[in-house]
XYZ file of C-alpha atoms in Angstrom:
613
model
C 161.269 143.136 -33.802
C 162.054 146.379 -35.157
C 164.538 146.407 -38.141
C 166.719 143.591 -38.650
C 169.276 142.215 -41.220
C 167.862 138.929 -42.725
C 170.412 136.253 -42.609
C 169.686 132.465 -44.591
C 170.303 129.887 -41.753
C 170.346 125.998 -43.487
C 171.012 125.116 -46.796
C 167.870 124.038 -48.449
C 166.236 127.000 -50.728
C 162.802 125.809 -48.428
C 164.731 126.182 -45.051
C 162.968 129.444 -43.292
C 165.166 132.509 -41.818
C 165.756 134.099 -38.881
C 165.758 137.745 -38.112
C 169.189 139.081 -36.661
C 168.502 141.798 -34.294
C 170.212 145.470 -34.340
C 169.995 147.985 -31.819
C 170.382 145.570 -29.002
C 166.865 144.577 -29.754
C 165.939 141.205 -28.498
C 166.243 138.118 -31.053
C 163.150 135.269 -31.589
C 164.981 132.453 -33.590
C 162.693 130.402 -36.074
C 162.785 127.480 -36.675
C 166.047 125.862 -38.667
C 167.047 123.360 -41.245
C 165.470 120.055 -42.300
C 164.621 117.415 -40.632
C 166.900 114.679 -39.151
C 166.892 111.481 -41.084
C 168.118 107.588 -40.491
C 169.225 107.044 -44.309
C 166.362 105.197 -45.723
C 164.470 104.879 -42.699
C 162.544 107.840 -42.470
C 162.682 110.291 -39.307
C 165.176 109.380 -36.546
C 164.929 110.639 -32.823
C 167.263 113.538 -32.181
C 168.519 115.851 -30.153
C 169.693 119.653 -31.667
C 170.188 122.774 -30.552
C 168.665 126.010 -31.685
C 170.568 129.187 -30.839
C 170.467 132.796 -31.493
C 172.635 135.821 -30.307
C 172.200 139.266 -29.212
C 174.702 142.004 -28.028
C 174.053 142.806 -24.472
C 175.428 146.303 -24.353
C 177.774 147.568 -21.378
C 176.703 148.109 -17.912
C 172.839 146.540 -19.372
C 171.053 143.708 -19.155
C 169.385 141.871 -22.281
C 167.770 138.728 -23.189
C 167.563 136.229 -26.112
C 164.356 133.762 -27.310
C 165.258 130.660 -29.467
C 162.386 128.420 -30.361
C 162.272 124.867 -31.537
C 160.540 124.066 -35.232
C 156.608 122.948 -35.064
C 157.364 119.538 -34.891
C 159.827 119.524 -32.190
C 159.869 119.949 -28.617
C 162.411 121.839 -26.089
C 163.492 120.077 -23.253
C 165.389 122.756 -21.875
C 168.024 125.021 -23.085
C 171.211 126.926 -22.063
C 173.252 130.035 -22.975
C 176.397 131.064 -23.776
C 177.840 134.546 -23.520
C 181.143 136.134 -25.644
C 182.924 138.807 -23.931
C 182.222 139.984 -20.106
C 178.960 138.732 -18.119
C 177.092 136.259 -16.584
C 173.762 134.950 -17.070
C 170.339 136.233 -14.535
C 167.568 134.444 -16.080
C 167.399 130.907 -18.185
C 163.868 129.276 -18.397
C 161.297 128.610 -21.001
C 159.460 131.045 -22.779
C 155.867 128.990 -23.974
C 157.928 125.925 -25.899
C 161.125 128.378 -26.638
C 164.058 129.017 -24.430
C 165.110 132.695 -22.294
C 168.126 133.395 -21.582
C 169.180 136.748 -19.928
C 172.674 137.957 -19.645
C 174.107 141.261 -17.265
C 177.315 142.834 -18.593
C 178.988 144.996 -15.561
C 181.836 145.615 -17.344
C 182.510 148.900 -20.080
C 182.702 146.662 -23.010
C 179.549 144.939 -24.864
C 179.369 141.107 -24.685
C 176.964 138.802 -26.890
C 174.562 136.314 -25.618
C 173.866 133.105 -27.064
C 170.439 131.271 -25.912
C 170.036 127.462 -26.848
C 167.250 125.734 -27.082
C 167.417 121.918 -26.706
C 164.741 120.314 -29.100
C 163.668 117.039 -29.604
C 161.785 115.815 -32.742
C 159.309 113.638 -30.641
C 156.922 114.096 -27.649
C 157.926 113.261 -24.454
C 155.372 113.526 -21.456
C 156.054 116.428 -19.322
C 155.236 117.258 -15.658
C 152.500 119.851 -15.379
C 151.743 122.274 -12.821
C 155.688 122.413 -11.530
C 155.889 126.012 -9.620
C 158.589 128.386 -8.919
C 159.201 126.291 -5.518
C 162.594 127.259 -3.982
C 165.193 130.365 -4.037
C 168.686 130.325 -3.401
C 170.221 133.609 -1.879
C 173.403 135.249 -2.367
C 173.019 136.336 1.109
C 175.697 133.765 2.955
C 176.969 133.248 6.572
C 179.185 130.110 7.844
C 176.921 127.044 8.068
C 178.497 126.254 11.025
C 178.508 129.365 12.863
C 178.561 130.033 16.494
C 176.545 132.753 17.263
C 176.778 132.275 21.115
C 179.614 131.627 23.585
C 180.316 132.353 27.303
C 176.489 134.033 27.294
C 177.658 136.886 25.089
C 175.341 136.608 21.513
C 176.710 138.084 18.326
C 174.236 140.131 17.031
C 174.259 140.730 13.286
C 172.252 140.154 10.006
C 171.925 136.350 10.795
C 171.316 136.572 14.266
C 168.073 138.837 14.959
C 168.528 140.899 11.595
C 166.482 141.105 8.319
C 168.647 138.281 6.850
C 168.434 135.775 9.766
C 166.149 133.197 7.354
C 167.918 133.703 4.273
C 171.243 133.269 5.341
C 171.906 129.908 5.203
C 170.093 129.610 1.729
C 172.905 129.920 -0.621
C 171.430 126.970 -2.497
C 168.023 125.085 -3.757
C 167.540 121.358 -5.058
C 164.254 120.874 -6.447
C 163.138 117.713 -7.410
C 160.870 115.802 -9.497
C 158.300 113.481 -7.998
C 157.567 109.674 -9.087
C 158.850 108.251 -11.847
C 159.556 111.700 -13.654
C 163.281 112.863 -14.009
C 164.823 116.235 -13.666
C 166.685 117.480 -17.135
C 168.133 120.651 -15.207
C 166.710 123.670 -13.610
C 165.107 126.464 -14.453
C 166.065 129.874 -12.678
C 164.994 133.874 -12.984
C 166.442 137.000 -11.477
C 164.593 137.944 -7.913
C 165.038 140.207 -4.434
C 165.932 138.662 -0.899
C 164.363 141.658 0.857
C 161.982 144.516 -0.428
C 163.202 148.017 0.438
C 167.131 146.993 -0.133
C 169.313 147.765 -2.911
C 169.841 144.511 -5.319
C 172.789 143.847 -7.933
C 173.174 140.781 -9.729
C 175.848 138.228 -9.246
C 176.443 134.803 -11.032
C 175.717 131.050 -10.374
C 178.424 129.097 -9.376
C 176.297 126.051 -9.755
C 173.679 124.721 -11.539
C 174.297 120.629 -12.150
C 172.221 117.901 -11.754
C 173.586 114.659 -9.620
C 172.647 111.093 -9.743
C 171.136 110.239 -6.329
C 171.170 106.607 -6.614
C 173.681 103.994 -8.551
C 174.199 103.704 -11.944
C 171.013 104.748 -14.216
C 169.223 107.133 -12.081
C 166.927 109.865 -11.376
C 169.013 113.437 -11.856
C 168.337 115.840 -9.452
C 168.563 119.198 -9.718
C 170.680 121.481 -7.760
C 171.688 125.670 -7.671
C 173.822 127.862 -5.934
C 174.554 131.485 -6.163
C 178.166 133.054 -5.827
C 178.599 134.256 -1.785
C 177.111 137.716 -1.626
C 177.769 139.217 1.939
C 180.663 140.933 3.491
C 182.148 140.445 6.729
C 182.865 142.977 9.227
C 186.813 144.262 9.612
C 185.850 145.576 13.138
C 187.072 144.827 16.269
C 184.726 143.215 18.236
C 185.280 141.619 21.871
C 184.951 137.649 22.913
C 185.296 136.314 26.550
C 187.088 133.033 24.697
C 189.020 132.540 21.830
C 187.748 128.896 21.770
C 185.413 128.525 18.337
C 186.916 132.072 16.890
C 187.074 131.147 13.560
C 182.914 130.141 13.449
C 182.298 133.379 15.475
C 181.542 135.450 12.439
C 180.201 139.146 12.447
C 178.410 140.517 9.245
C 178.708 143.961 8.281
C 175.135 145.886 7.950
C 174.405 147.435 5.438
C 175.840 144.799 3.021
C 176.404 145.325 -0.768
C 173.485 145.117 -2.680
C 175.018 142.351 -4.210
C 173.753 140.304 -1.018
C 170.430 140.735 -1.606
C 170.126 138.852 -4.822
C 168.121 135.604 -5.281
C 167.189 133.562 -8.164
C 163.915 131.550 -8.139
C 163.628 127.558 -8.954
C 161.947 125.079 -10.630
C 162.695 121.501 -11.985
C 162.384 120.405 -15.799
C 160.490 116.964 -15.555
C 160.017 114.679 -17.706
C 159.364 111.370 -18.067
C 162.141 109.225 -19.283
C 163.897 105.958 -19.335
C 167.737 104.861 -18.313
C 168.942 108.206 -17.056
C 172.137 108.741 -15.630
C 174.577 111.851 -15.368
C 177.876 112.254 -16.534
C 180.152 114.293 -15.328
C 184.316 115.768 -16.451
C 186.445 118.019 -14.061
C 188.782 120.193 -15.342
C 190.867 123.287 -13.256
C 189.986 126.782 -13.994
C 193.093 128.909 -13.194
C 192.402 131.805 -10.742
C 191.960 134.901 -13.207
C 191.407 132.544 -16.379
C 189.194 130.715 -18.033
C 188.608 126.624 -19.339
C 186.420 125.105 -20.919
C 185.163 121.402 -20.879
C 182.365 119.129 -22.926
C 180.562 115.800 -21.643
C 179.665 113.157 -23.836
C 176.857 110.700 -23.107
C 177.394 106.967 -23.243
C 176.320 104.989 -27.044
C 172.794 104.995 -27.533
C 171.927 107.325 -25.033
C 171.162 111.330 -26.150
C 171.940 115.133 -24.511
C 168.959 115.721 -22.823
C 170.262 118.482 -20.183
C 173.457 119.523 -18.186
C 174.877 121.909 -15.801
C 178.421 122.844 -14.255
C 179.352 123.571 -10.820
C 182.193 125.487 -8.810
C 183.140 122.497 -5.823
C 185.372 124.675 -3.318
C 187.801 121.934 -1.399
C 186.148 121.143 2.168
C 183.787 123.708 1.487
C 180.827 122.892 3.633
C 183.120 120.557 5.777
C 185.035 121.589 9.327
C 185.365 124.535 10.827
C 188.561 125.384 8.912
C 186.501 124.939 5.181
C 187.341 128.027 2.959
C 183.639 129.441 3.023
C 183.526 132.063 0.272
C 182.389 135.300 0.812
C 182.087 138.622 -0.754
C 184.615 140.084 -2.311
C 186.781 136.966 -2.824
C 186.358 136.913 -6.594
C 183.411 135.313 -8.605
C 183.366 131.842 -9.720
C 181.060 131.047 -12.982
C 179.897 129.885 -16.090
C 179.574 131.963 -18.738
C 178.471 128.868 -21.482
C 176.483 126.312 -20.115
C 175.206 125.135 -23.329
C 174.207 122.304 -25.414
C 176.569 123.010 -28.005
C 180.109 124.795 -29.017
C 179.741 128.608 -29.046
C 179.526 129.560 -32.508
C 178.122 126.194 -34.000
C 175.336 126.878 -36.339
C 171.755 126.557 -35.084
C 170.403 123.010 -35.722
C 173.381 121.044 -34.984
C 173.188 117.878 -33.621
C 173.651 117.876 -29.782
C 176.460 115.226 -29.087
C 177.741 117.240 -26.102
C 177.460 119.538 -23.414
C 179.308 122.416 -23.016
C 180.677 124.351 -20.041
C 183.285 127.182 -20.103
C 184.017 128.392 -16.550
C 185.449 131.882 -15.334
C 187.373 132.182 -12.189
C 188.037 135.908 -11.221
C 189.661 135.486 -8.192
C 193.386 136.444 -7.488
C 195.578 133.484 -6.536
C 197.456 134.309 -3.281
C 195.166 136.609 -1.454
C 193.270 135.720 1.544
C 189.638 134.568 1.780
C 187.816 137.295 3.597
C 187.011 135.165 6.665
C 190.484 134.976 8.045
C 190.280 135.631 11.813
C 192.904 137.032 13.784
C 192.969 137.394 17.527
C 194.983 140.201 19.624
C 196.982 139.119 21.942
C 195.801 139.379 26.428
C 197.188 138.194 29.382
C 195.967 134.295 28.793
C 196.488 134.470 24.803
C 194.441 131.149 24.418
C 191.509 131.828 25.221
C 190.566 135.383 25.914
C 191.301 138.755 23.526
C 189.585 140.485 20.495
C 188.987 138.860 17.461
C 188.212 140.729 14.258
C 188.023 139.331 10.335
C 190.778 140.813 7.948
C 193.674 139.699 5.284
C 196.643 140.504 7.518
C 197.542 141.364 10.803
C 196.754 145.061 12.852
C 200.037 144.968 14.938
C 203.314 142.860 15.824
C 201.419 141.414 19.234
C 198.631 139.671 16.947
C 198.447 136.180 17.003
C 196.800 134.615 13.522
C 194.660 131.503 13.893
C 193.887 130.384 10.463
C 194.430 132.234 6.741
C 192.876 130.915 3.974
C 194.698 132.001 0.971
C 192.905 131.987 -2.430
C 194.163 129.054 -4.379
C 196.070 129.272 -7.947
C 193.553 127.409 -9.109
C 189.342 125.984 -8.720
C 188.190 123.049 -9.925
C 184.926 123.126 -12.899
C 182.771 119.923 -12.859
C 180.737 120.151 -15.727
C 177.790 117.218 -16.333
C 175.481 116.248 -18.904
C 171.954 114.157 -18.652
C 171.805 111.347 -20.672
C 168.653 109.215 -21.371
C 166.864 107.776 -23.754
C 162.986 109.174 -24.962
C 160.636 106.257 -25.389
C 158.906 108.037 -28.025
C 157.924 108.050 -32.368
C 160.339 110.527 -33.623
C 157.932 113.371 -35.587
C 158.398 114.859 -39.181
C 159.117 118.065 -40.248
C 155.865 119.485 -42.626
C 157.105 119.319 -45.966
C 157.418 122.482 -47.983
C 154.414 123.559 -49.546
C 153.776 122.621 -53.399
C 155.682 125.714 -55.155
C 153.433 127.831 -57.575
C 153.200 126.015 -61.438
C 154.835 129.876 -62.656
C 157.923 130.058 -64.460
C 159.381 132.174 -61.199
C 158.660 133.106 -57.923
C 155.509 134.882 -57.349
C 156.070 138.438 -56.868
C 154.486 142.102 -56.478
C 152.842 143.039 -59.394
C 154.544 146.233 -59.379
C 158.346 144.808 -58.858
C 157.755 143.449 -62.388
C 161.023 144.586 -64.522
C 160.297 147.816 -66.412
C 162.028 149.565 -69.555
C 165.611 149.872 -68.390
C 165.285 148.291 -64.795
C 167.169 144.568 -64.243
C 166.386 141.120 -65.327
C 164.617 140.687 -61.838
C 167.104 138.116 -61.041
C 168.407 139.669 -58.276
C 168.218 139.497 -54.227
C 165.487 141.621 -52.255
C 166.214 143.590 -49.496
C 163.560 143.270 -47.396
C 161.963 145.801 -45.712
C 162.795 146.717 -41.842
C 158.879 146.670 -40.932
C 159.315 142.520 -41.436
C 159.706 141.344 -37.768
C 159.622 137.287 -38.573
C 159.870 135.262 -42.040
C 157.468 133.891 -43.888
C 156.798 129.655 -43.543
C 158.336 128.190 -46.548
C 159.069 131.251 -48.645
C 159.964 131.275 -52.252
C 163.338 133.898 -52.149
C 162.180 136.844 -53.460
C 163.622 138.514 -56.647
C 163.907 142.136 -57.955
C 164.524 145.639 -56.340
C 162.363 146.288 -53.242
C 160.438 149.047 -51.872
C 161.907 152.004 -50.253
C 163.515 151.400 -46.577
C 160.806 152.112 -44.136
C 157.752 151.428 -46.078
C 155.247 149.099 -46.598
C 153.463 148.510 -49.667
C 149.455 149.957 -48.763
C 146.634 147.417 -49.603
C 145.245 148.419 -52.624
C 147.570 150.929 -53.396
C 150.018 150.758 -56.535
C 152.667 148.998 -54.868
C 150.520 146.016 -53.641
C 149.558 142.481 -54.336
C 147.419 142.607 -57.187
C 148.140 146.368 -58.189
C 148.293 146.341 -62.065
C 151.914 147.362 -63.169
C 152.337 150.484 -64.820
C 154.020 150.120 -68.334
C 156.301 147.605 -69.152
C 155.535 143.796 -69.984
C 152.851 142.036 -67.125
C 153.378 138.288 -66.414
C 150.787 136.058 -67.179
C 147.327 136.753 -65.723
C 146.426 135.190 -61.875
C 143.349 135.597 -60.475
C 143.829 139.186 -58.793
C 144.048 140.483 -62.682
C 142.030 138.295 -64.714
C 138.226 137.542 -63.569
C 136.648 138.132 -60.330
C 138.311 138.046 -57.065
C 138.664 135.155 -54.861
C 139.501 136.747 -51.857
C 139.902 140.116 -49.976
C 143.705 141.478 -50.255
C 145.474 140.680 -47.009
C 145.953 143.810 -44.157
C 148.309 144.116 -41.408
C 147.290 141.852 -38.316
C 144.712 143.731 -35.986
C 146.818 143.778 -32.898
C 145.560 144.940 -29.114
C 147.314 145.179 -25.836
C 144.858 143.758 -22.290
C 147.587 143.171 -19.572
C 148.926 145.953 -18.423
C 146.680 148.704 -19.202
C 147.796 151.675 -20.038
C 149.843 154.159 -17.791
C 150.426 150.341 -15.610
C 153.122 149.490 -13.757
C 156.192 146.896 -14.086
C 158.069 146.085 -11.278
C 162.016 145.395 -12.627
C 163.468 142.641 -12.095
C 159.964 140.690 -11.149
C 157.736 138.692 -13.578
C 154.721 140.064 -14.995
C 151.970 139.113 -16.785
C 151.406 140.330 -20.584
C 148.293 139.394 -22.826
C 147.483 140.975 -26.235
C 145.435 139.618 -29.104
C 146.559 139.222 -32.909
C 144.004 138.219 -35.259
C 144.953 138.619 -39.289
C 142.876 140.358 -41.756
C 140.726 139.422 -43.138
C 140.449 135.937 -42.131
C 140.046 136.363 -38.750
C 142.676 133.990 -37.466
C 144.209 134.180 -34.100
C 148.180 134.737 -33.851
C 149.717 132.606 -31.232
C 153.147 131.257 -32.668
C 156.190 132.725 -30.227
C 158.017 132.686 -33.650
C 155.530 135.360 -35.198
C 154.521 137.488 -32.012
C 156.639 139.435 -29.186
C 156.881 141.880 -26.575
C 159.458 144.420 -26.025
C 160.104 147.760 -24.419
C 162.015 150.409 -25.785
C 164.784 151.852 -23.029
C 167.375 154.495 -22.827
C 169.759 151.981 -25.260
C 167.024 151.036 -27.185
C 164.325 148.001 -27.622
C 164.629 145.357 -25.603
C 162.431 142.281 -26.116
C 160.555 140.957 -22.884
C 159.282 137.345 -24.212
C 157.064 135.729 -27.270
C 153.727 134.707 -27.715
C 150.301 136.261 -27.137
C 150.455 136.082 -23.421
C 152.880 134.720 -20.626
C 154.644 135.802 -17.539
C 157.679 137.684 -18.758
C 160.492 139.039 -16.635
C 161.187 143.187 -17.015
C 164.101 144.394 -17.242
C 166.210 146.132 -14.956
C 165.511 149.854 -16.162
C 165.572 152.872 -13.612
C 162.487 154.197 -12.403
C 160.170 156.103 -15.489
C 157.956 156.051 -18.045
C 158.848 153.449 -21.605
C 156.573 152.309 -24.091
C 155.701 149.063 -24.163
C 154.952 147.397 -28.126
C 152.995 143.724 -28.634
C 154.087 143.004 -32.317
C 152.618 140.641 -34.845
C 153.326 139.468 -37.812
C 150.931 137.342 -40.353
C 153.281 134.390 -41.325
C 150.737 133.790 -44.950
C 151.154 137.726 -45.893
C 154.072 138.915 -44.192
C 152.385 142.164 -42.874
C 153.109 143.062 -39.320
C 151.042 144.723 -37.008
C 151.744 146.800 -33.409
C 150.009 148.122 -30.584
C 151.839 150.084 -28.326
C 151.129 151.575 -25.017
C 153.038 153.507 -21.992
C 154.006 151.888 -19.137
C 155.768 153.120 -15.658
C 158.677 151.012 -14.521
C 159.340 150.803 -10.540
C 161.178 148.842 -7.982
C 160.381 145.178 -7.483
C 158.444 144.874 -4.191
C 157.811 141.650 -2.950
């Protein structure tokens, strides 16, 4: 992970720590806190979120990991983001949670990613694919794109665009008698060869299909991305106008964004969604939280943007770009700013609206005025009128004010609650074991006070004893064998009591860094941004031998023009890469031996290019 400021997260002197990232270097939270317990009872199912934040620098794009303890697992997750920005990419990483934020604006934001963890193990639905994208590309549903034998001929007619224009949104769904928790989604391209932007989600919810406790289904849309045409075009009847849309070519990259799909399923009982609507003022913000009924636990939610008559007649205030974006930037399982391991007891959802009350949508039609003025003349799309002989036929002014529905998936897990490992025995010495050579000499301290620890540490070690006395130099790791290692004898000054590394033969070799490799990509490979790639490396400590597969002790990250930016955990997965500009980066697989604390790297270079798909 790079350097990092170490930061205590729980209470308990056995809790573990997390590693707070600097440098806009990607986060991997560990695991947090004890256990949840019924008093006197033992374990108790429960639902709590694990979170960690990273500052997602201006005009960039970064990402956040937060992983569930051992004996938990995620159902899902969400993210929440301080400042400007909206989120591209929120799915699982292995058993953790990614979420990946954009910031367009000059100022740097923070991201927040939540993972939703459950101390028991409910059955999951293998094998679910990335089945279904939703476009920002968007035309009228209802458009007429023929009248009088004169076709309109544009993007959605016989242009690139023509099968992706009515694909604004996706509803994947789970199959039998499994049930959606929410949706998964990553950042993607409409069309190869075309510019892309990002733009925001203005819905991601899940709805009860069928009364009372029910099967949630999943549902997605992306913000309107496409731009109509202000041009004067001719029409042998004025009858339909308003559905007789033109689409201006080229559009904005932002209209060739998509965002892939896939259902969470899992296999619960008594399921139903609940749901709270509150108003988001145009150019402000609200926020709202849904509670599940007694007895039943957070196990998912979503929000969504409902625009009045929206999909309905021919009059429906279809959103296009331009018109201001509608979003969410928390959709969360938990308050901004709670600590990580609270107790889920309700969703979040804090909704943006930056449109500007009073202006017109960007689909109101006007029509010039001819000899027979109700039927024949020229219609063209704009927000007022070209000259004192037009007639208008519909406006569509933006409204003070949009209405947020935010929901939450309640159920209950027919499953044994699990138990936290308890802390291992501590060591029978009158204080924490330590370095030989951090023993107190003449004239240093008592060796009562805190450690810094060194910036080489990328993760914490399981069940730590806090460490005690002044600490080696920043930037440097003590060398095995050498006089600032385990088992070095101290020079001058009072030793402890003899262990086994001073007194009699050796039980064991001293520990090394992990031996750490790099398979997929070779060397000199390439990433496409923006797509998902595969990544495989191998950790193996030393000299034991043992494999290193925990997301909480291994990661990926690339270091760009604003520094490292972490691409996912684990010792392989499908990662998505960031949005970098065309080059050359170097690419680092990082491990770190949880027993020793000794982290290994192997780092290779890598060419980033466009995503062609």
């Amino acid at each position: 992970m790079g350097s990092g400021v170490w930061a205590r997260l729980g209470s308990a002197v056995t809790a573990k720590t997390a590693a707070v990232a600097v440098a806009g270097a990607v986060v991997v939270s560990g695991a947090v806190g004890a256990g949840v317990w019924a008093l006197g009872h033992g374990p108790r199912l429960a639902v709590v979120q694990r979170s960690v934040s990273v500052s997602v620098a201006a005009g960039g794009e970064q990402s956040a990991v937060a992983a569930c303890r051992s004996h938990e697992k995620a159902l899902g997750g969400g993210y929440a983001i301080t400042g400007t920005g909206f989120a591209t990419s929120s799915l699982f990483a292995g058993d953790a949670w990614l979420a990946a934020a954009y910031n367009p604006d000059p100022a740097p934001a923070t991201l927040t990613s939540y993972a939703l963890c459950v101390n028991a193990k409910p059955e999951f639905l293998g094998g679910v694919g990335w089945s279904e994208q939703a476009h920002a590309f968007h035309d009228r549903a209802n458009k007429v794109t023929a009248t009088g034998g004169a076709l309109i001929h544009d993007l959605t007619t016989a242009g690139p665009f023509a099968e992706t224009a009515r694909h604004a949104s996706a509803s994947p769904s789970c199959p039998g008698d499994f049930t959606s928790l929410g949706t998964e989604f990553r950042a993607g391209r409409t069309l190869t060869g075309r510019g892309v932007a990002p733009v925001p989600l203005d819905s991601l919810t899940t709805k009860s299909v069928f009364a009372g406790d029910a099967k949630a289904v999943p549902y997605a849309a992306l913000n309107p991305g496409t731009r109509l045409s202000s041009g004067v075009f001719p029409l042998h009847s004025s009858e339909n106008i308003v559905r007789q849309t033109r689409i201006e070519d080229p559009q904005p990259p932002e209209a060739n964004y998509a965002v892939s799909l896939r259902p969470i399923c899992v296999r619960l009982k008594y399921v139903s969604v609940a749901t709270v609507k509150v108003t988001v003022a145009a150019g402000g913000t609200a926020g709202a939280a849904v509670a599940c009924p007694k007895g039943k636990l957070v196990v998912g939610g979503g929000f969504q943007f409902p625009a009045e008559n929206e999909q309905g007649a021919a009059e429906a205030p279809t959103r296009f770009f331009g018109d201001g974006w509608l979003y969410a930037p928390t959709d969360a399982p938990a308050a901004a700013g709670e600590p990580s391991g609270a107790e889920v007891k309700t969703w979040h959802v804090t909704g943006r609206n930056q449109q500007k009350a009073g202006l017109d949508y960007f689909d109101s039609v006007w029509i010039e005025h001819s000899d027979r003025e109700t039927l024949t003349g020229n219609g063209y799309f704009d927000t007022h009128g070209r000259g004192p002989d037009d007639q208008e036929l519909r406006v569509a002014p933006v409204p003070d004010g949009q209405s947020l529905v935010a929901s939450a998936v309640c159920a209950k897990i027919d499953a044994k609650p699990t138990e936290a490992p308890k802390a291992p025995t501590p060591a029978s010495v009158a204080r924490p074991e330590l370095p030989h050579a951090l023993d107190p000499g003449p004239g240093a301290t008592d060796g009562t006070g805190p450690a810094s620890p060194s910036p080489s540490s990328s993760a914490p070690t399981p069940g730590a004893s806090p460490t005690t006395g002044p600490s080696a130099p920043p930037g440097t790791t003590p060398a095995p064998g050498g006089p600032d290692s385990p088992g070095a004898p101290t020079k001058g000054g009072p030793s402890r009591p003899g262990t086994p590394s001073q007194n009699g033969p050796p039980t064991r070799q001293q520990p090394q860094a992990p031996a750490v490799s790099i398979q997929q990509p070779s060397s000199g490979g390439q990433l496409r941004r923006g797509c998902e790639e595969s990544f495989a490396g191998s950790a193996r400590t030393r000299p034991d031998d043992r494999p290193l597969t925990d997301p909480q002790y291994t990661s990926w990250r690339i270091t760009g023009p604003n520094g490292p930016v972490t691409l996912g955990a684990g010792a392989s997965g499908r990662f998505l890469v960031p949005l970098l500009p065309d080059g050359t980066y170097k690419l680092a697989f990082t491990a770190t031996d949880p027993a020793a604390g000794l982290t290994g790297s192997a780092e290779i270079s890598v060419r980033i290019v466009g995503c062609i798909r």
